[in-house]
XYZ file of C-alpha atoms in Angstrom:
394
model
C -0.031 -0.006 0.001
C 2.832 2.377 0.835
C 4.442 1.924 -2.589
C 1.166 2.777 -4.326
C 0.727 5.864 -2.160
C 4.284 7.043 -2.825
C 3.856 6.600 -6.589
C 0.581 8.542 -6.427
C 2.159 11.335 -4.503
C 5.100 11.565 -6.897
C 2.690 11.829 -9.792
C 0.519 14.573 -8.279
C 2.909 17.473 -8.983
C 3.115 16.689 -12.657
C -0.687 16.347 -12.877
C -1.263 19.677 -11.158
C 1.690 21.341 -12.882
C 2.657 23.654 -10.100
C 6.208 24.083 -8.839
C 7.565 25.978 -5.888
C 9.673 28.758 -7.484
C 11.916 28.765 -4.467
C 13.031 25.181 -4.929
C 16.387 24.353 -6.391
C 16.979 22.346 -9.557
C 17.481 19.279 -7.479
C 14.001 19.417 -6.167
C 13.086 17.276 -3.221
C 10.014 16.284 -1.284
C 9.110 19.914 -0.511
C 9.531 21.469 -3.970
C 5.876 21.261 -4.874
C 3.933 23.753 -2.778
C 0.549 22.860 -4.339
C 0.745 19.235 -3.355
C 2.733 19.173 -0.170
C -0.340 19.460 2.065
C -2.362 17.116 -0.001
C 0.518 14.617 0.174
C 0.567 15.054 3.963
C -3.167 14.468 4.157
C -2.920 11.283 2.082
C -0.039 9.954 4.205
C -1.914 10.712 7.400
C -5.017 8.948 6.213
C -3.206 5.809 5.085
C -1.439 5.588 8.410
C -4.715 5.417 10.323
C -6.031 2.174 11.761
C -9.782 2.888 12.044
C -12.670 4.577 10.309
C -13.303 6.669 13.350
C -9.825 8.085 13.232
C -10.342 8.896 9.577
C -13.573 10.769 10.284
C -11.904 12.782 13.021
C -8.979 13.714 10.704
C -11.236 14.675 7.752
C -13.371 16.753 10.056
C -10.384 18.680 11.269
C -9.199 19.049 7.662
C -12.540 20.406 6.501
C -12.565 22.892 9.424
C -9.205 24.224 8.336
C -10.218 24.336 4.686
C -13.463 26.152 5.456
C -11.524 28.842 7.327
C -8.996 29.184 4.509
C -11.430 29.456 1.580
C -13.592 31.917 3.432
C -10.698 34.219 4.393
C -10.641 37.428 2.245
C -6.773 37.247 2.028
C -6.769 33.806 0.372
C -5.061 33.991 -3.042
C -6.321 32.233 -6.137
C -3.280 29.964 -6.018
C -3.983 28.915 -2.444
C -7.682 28.488 -3.326
C -6.582 25.972 -6.056
C -4.624 24.015 -3.450
C -7.563 23.948 -1.088
C -9.903 22.824 -3.881
C -7.650 19.840 -4.719
C -7.878 18.776 -0.997
C -11.621 19.256 -0.985
C -11.895 17.051 -4.054
C -9.988 14.352 -2.119
C -12.281 14.692 0.850
C -15.318 14.369 -1.364
C -13.772 11.300 -3.101
C -13.540 9.672 0.370
C -17.275 10.311 0.846
C -17.214 13.356 3.057
C -19.426 16.156 1.747
C -17.720 19.530 1.589
C -20.600 21.713 0.454
C -19.082 24.821 1.901
C -16.531 24.726 -0.967
C -18.954 24.409 -3.839
C -19.378 28.199 -4.395
C -15.616 28.618 -4.219
C -15.134 25.954 -6.899
C -17.421 28.019 -9.143
C -15.462 31.229 -8.398
C -12.193 29.413 -9.176
C -13.513 28.423 -12.550
C -14.390 32.046 -13.228
C -10.954 33.512 -12.485
C -7.304 32.873 -12.420
C -4.960 31.383 -15.035
C -5.661 28.316 -17.120
C -4.436 25.831 -14.558
C -6.527 27.386 -11.775
C -9.640 27.545 -13.994
C -9.009 23.883 -14.882
C -9.027 22.774 -11.268
C -12.134 24.922 -10.670
C -13.987 23.306 -13.605
C -12.851 19.828 -12.405
C -14.164 20.566 -8.896
C -17.492 21.803 -10.216
C -17.949 18.718 -12.388
C -17.316 16.490 -9.379
C -19.179 18.391 -6.742
C -22.394 19.371 -8.545
C -25.143 17.658 -10.615
C -27.142 19.082 -13.477
C -30.069 20.110 -11.231
C -27.897 21.813 -8.597
C -29.001 25.392 -7.965
C -25.454 26.786 -7.843
C -24.775 25.621 -11.377
C -26.684 28.596 -12.818
C -23.845 30.804 -11.549
C -21.493 29.085 -13.971
C -23.538 29.639 -17.150
C -22.088 33.036 -18.047
C -18.550 31.654 -17.515
C -19.222 28.771 -19.842
C -20.665 31.054 -22.495
C -17.604 33.343 -22.291
C -15.174 30.385 -22.495
C -17.003 28.869 -25.419
C -16.354 32.178 -27.247
C -12.683 32.259 -26.265
C -9.875 31.989 -28.807
C -7.923 29.905 -26.328
C -8.236 26.207 -27.180
C -7.896 25.015 -23.610
C -10.624 27.285 -22.337
C -12.987 26.062 -25.067
C -12.210 22.451 -24.199
C -12.873 22.998 -20.488
C -16.213 24.659 -21.230
C -17.277 21.883 -23.604
C -16.275 19.237 -21.061
C -18.358 20.697 -18.256
C -21.300 21.211 -20.615
C -21.189 17.526 -21.630
C -21.202 16.468 -17.977
C -23.494 18.631 -15.752
C -24.996 21.502 -17.735
C -28.555 22.371 -16.619
C -31.352 21.467 -19.036
C -33.077 24.856 -18.935
C -29.862 26.640 -19.971
C -29.231 24.603 -23.083
C -30.613 27.294 -25.440
C -27.938 29.699 -24.149
C -25.076 27.567 -25.373
C -26.553 25.487 -28.169
C -25.715 27.901 -31.048
C -22.141 28.225 -29.810
C -21.691 24.465 -29.660
C -23.231 24.044 -33.089
C -20.542 26.384 -34.402
C -17.852 24.289 -32.793
C -18.784 21.373 -35.075
C -17.003 23.340 -37.818
C -13.883 24.013 -35.789
C -10.507 23.379 -37.365
C -9.278 21.328 -34.339
C -10.629 17.805 -34.100
C -10.656 17.783 -30.278
C -13.079 20.741 -30.322
C -15.357 18.992 -32.835
C -15.318 15.780 -30.831
C -16.176 17.516 -27.613
C -18.962 19.462 -29.291
C -20.515 16.196 -30.544
C -20.245 14.778 -26.993
C -21.963 17.866 -25.609
C -24.786 17.535 -28.162
C -25.089 13.813 -27.187
C -25.581 14.853 -23.584
C -28.223 17.337 -24.737
C -29.929 14.557 -26.623
C -30.052 12.377 -23.525
C -31.546 15.074 -21.206
C -33.592 17.160 -23.677
C -33.923 15.379 -27.085
C -36.503 17.797 -28.398
C -34.044 20.663 -28.245
C -31.558 19.069 -30.643
C -33.895 17.577 -33.219
C -33.009 20.329 -35.687
C -29.340 19.444 -35.991
C -29.569 15.931 -37.402
C -27.801 17.082 -40.540
C -24.802 18.168 -38.437
C -24.776 14.810 -36.790
C -24.538 13.221 -40.239
C -21.607 15.429 -41.145
C -19.892 14.362 -37.913
C -20.379 10.774 -38.905
C -18.285 11.432 -42.034
C -15.696 13.548 -40.226
C -12.096 13.025 -41.308
C -11.103 12.453 -37.687
C -11.900 9.024 -36.265
C -12.559 10.413 -32.735
C -15.293 12.719 -34.058
C -16.860 9.901 -36.059
C -16.763 7.594 -33.071
C -18.461 10.175 -30.859
C -21.311 10.546 -33.354
C -21.894 6.793 -33.315
C -22.977 7.076 -29.663
C -25.701 9.480 -30.717
C -26.881 7.330 -33.649
C -26.992 4.153 -31.581
C -29.412 5.850 -29.139
C -31.545 7.364 -31.890
C -31.718 4.164 -33.848
C -32.760 2.228 -30.775
C -35.820 4.526 -30.547
C -36.655 4.862 -34.282
C -34.638 2.578 -36.685
C -36.851 3.317 -39.660
C -35.710 6.974 -39.705
C -32.101 6.077 -40.342
C -32.283 3.308 -43.009
C -30.622 5.558 -45.500
C -27.444 5.620 -43.398
C -26.949 1.840 -43.619
C -24.452 2.077 -46.412
C -22.424 4.626 -44.397
C -22.369 2.363 -41.365
C -21.331 -0.574 -43.517
C -18.499 1.417 -45.146
C -17.174 2.523 -41.755
C -17.243 -1.055 -40.490
C -15.376 -2.244 -43.574
C -12.663 0.317 -42.919
C -12.383 -0.664 -39.297
C -12.290 -4.414 -39.945
C -9.824 -3.831 -42.780
C -7.385 -2.091 -40.438
C -7.646 1.269 -42.177
C -7.865 3.210 -38.929
C -4.779 4.578 -37.105
C -3.015 1.974 -35.040
C -3.758 3.980 -31.875
C -7.276 2.600 -31.997
C -6.078 -1.063 -31.872
C -6.453 -3.105 -28.743
C -4.326 -6.346 -28.533
C -3.875 -6.151 -32.323
C -7.619 -6.007 -32.805
C -8.659 -2.945 -34.891
C -10.940 -0.581 -32.908
C -12.908 -3.342 -31.157
C -15.361 -1.054 -29.390
C -16.162 0.663 -32.649
C -16.806 -2.713 -34.249
C -19.154 -3.737 -31.429
C -21.072 -0.481 -31.704
C -21.408 -0.664 -35.431
C -22.588 -4.268 -35.271
C -25.312 -3.280 -32.837
C -26.412 -0.449 -35.071
C -26.562 -2.774 -38.126
C -28.592 -5.300 -36.150
C -31.157 -2.675 -35.345
C -31.353 -1.408 -38.885
C -31.538 -4.857 -40.520
C -34.271 -6.292 -38.325
C -37.274 -7.385 -40.427
C -35.925 -5.543 -43.429
C -34.564 -7.872 -46.269
C -33.376 -5.005 -48.429
C -31.347 -3.306 -45.709
C -29.990 -6.665 -44.468
C -28.639 -7.467 -47.888
C -26.396 -4.426 -47.693
C -24.529 -5.827 -44.698
C -24.053 -9.476 -45.488
C -20.591 -9.042 -46.917
C -19.164 -6.964 -44.107
C -20.636 -9.385 -41.482
C -18.975 -12.289 -43.269
C -15.637 -10.426 -43.260
C -16.058 -9.641 -39.558
C -16.497 -13.338 -38.752
C -13.495 -14.204 -40.833
C -11.094 -11.653 -39.414
C -11.997 -12.207 -35.686
C -9.530 -15.000 -35.245
C -7.247 -13.777 -32.424
C -7.709 -15.704 -29.268
C -8.527 -12.828 -26.870
C -11.492 -11.835 -24.822
C -12.122 -8.710 -26.918
C -12.289 -10.933 -30.053
C -14.917 -13.125 -28.408
C -16.905 -9.995 -27.639
C -16.850 -9.000 -31.344
C -17.774 -12.512 -32.419
C -20.721 -12.593 -30.072
C -22.064 -9.268 -31.274
C -21.506 -10.367 -34.848
C -23.423 -13.638 -34.304
C -26.187 -11.738 -32.573
C -26.486 -9.308 -35.455
C -26.483 -12.105 -38.060
C -29.372 -13.847 -36.292
C -31.212 -10.564 -35.741
C -31.340 -9.344 -39.357
C -33.093 -11.166 -42.132
C -31.373 -14.550 -42.519
C -28.874 -15.652 -45.167
C -28.296 -19.445 -45.025
C -24.521 -19.641 -45.557
C -23.921 -16.722 -43.154
C -26.090 -18.506 -40.501
C -24.009 -21.677 -40.865
C -20.714 -19.797 -40.491
C -22.054 -18.021 -37.382
C -23.241 -21.332 -35.851
C -19.716 -22.784 -36.332
C -18.178 -19.776 -34.581
C -20.329 -20.491 -31.575
C -18.273 -23.639 -31.003
C -15.343 -21.421 -29.914
C -17.517 -20.338 -27.060
C -19.324 -23.497 -25.931
C -16.104 -25.555 -26.010
C -14.136 -23.018 -24.038
C -13.091 -24.024 -20.472
C -13.787 -20.426 -19.384
C -17.233 -20.170 -17.734
C -17.963 -16.726 -19.077
C -17.298 -17.713 -22.697
C -19.285 -20.967 -22.310
C -22.221 -18.924 -21.001
C -22.028 -16.532 -24.012
C -21.966 -19.591 -26.324
C -25.102 -21.043 -24.792
C -26.677 -17.525 -24.983
C -25.761 -17.326 -28.670
C -27.325 -20.725 -29.297
C -30.710 -19.334 -28.206
C -30.513 -17.067 -31.260
C -29.550 -19.998 -33.444
C -32.450 -22.273 -32.556
C -34.909 -19.424 -33.158
C -33.814 -19.357 -36.827
C -32.970 -22.984 -37.504
C -32.742 -25.604 -34.718
C -30.816 -27.927 -37.060
C -27.804 -25.564 -36.925
C -27.545 -26.226 -33.229
C -27.288 -29.970 -33.590
C -23.526 -29.839 -34.056
C -23.284 -28.592 -30.415
C -25.802 -31.060 -28.979
C -23.366 -33.170 -26.985
C -21.720 -30.046 -25.485
C -25.176 -28.832 -24.377
C -25.932 -32.165 -22.799
C -22.647 -32.073 -20.916
C -23.552 -28.569 -19.629
C -26.511 -30.098 -17.859
C -24.070 -31.565 -15.327
C -21.809 -28.496 -15.222
C -20.874 -27.450 -11.682
C -21.790 -23.883 -12.291
C -25.515 -23.374 -11.665
C -25.826 -20.505 -14.165
C -24.339 -22.584 -16.974
C -26.632 -25.481 -16.008
C -29.745 -23.232 -16.054
C -28.867 -21.627 -19.357
């Protein structure tokens, strides 16, 4: 435990980015003024032997912090240090409501680092219905109009997390403009903010579906991936309204499966697995009970089955989603047979989780063609005597 604590403490100064100007080049334990007290607090807590002692220590810490943040002589820099310690107290489960208003004030003033800590504290302390959040609206509007990239990113981040529903009209035009920004990180965060708006107030973003479609075709993979979250939710509610996008989703999945995305999106040599899973779910929703739409995706589903050959958990996740999609859309006989064979990788696995997924997948198979499940009949019979009760019940 002590090694973990020490590594955490050594990383804090770099994360907070504040150095003591009086320290020499050699540094030392005391060279980071912003984190020395936080480090002392963490060490004190880890050295305690009971919950009662922890509560007593945190109570004393909160008393000191309350006096400091309320003092008129407290500098913005010291306020930032206090806010970091308040965040730590809240993370441990001790409410520090006296500091909420000061977190908002910190986000409204100071340099970029201090504003960043203020925004972070606000996003952790408050929820979208909190009454104090209205005091931050003007600051968010101002930062969205800033020419500083970091300020715009901070504002978009807090908007996508806790922005109040009734204040969406105040920032919606500004966020729509950010979809045309030259920097991909701004476009991606703007899409995420609109996704949040769709979740809490879908009627207020119905008019910008065309911009969602442009984001789907964005040259940056991150922006495109962010738009997929929106489309998955919208297609779940109304698949018929997005049939015309089937070819676009198929093309994207072909590029992903073919390894055309940057290598940064790979996981254990599997190209963008979470994007694959999301696209497969979208295709399953679009192809249900629609022969014409299903026909557009047969080739890419076949390729997905063929390429998912690496023996890794994430590959099994892709295979399961692919099998589920194949048996959800209108059937194609040879594709059904290939999917049924892939299920053998699951049901024959010694791992209980994979065996359960295989049995789950077989329920889709027998709904289409019970004969395709006959090849796994003996394995299913053996599972009736499996020691795991969940496997036996499935």
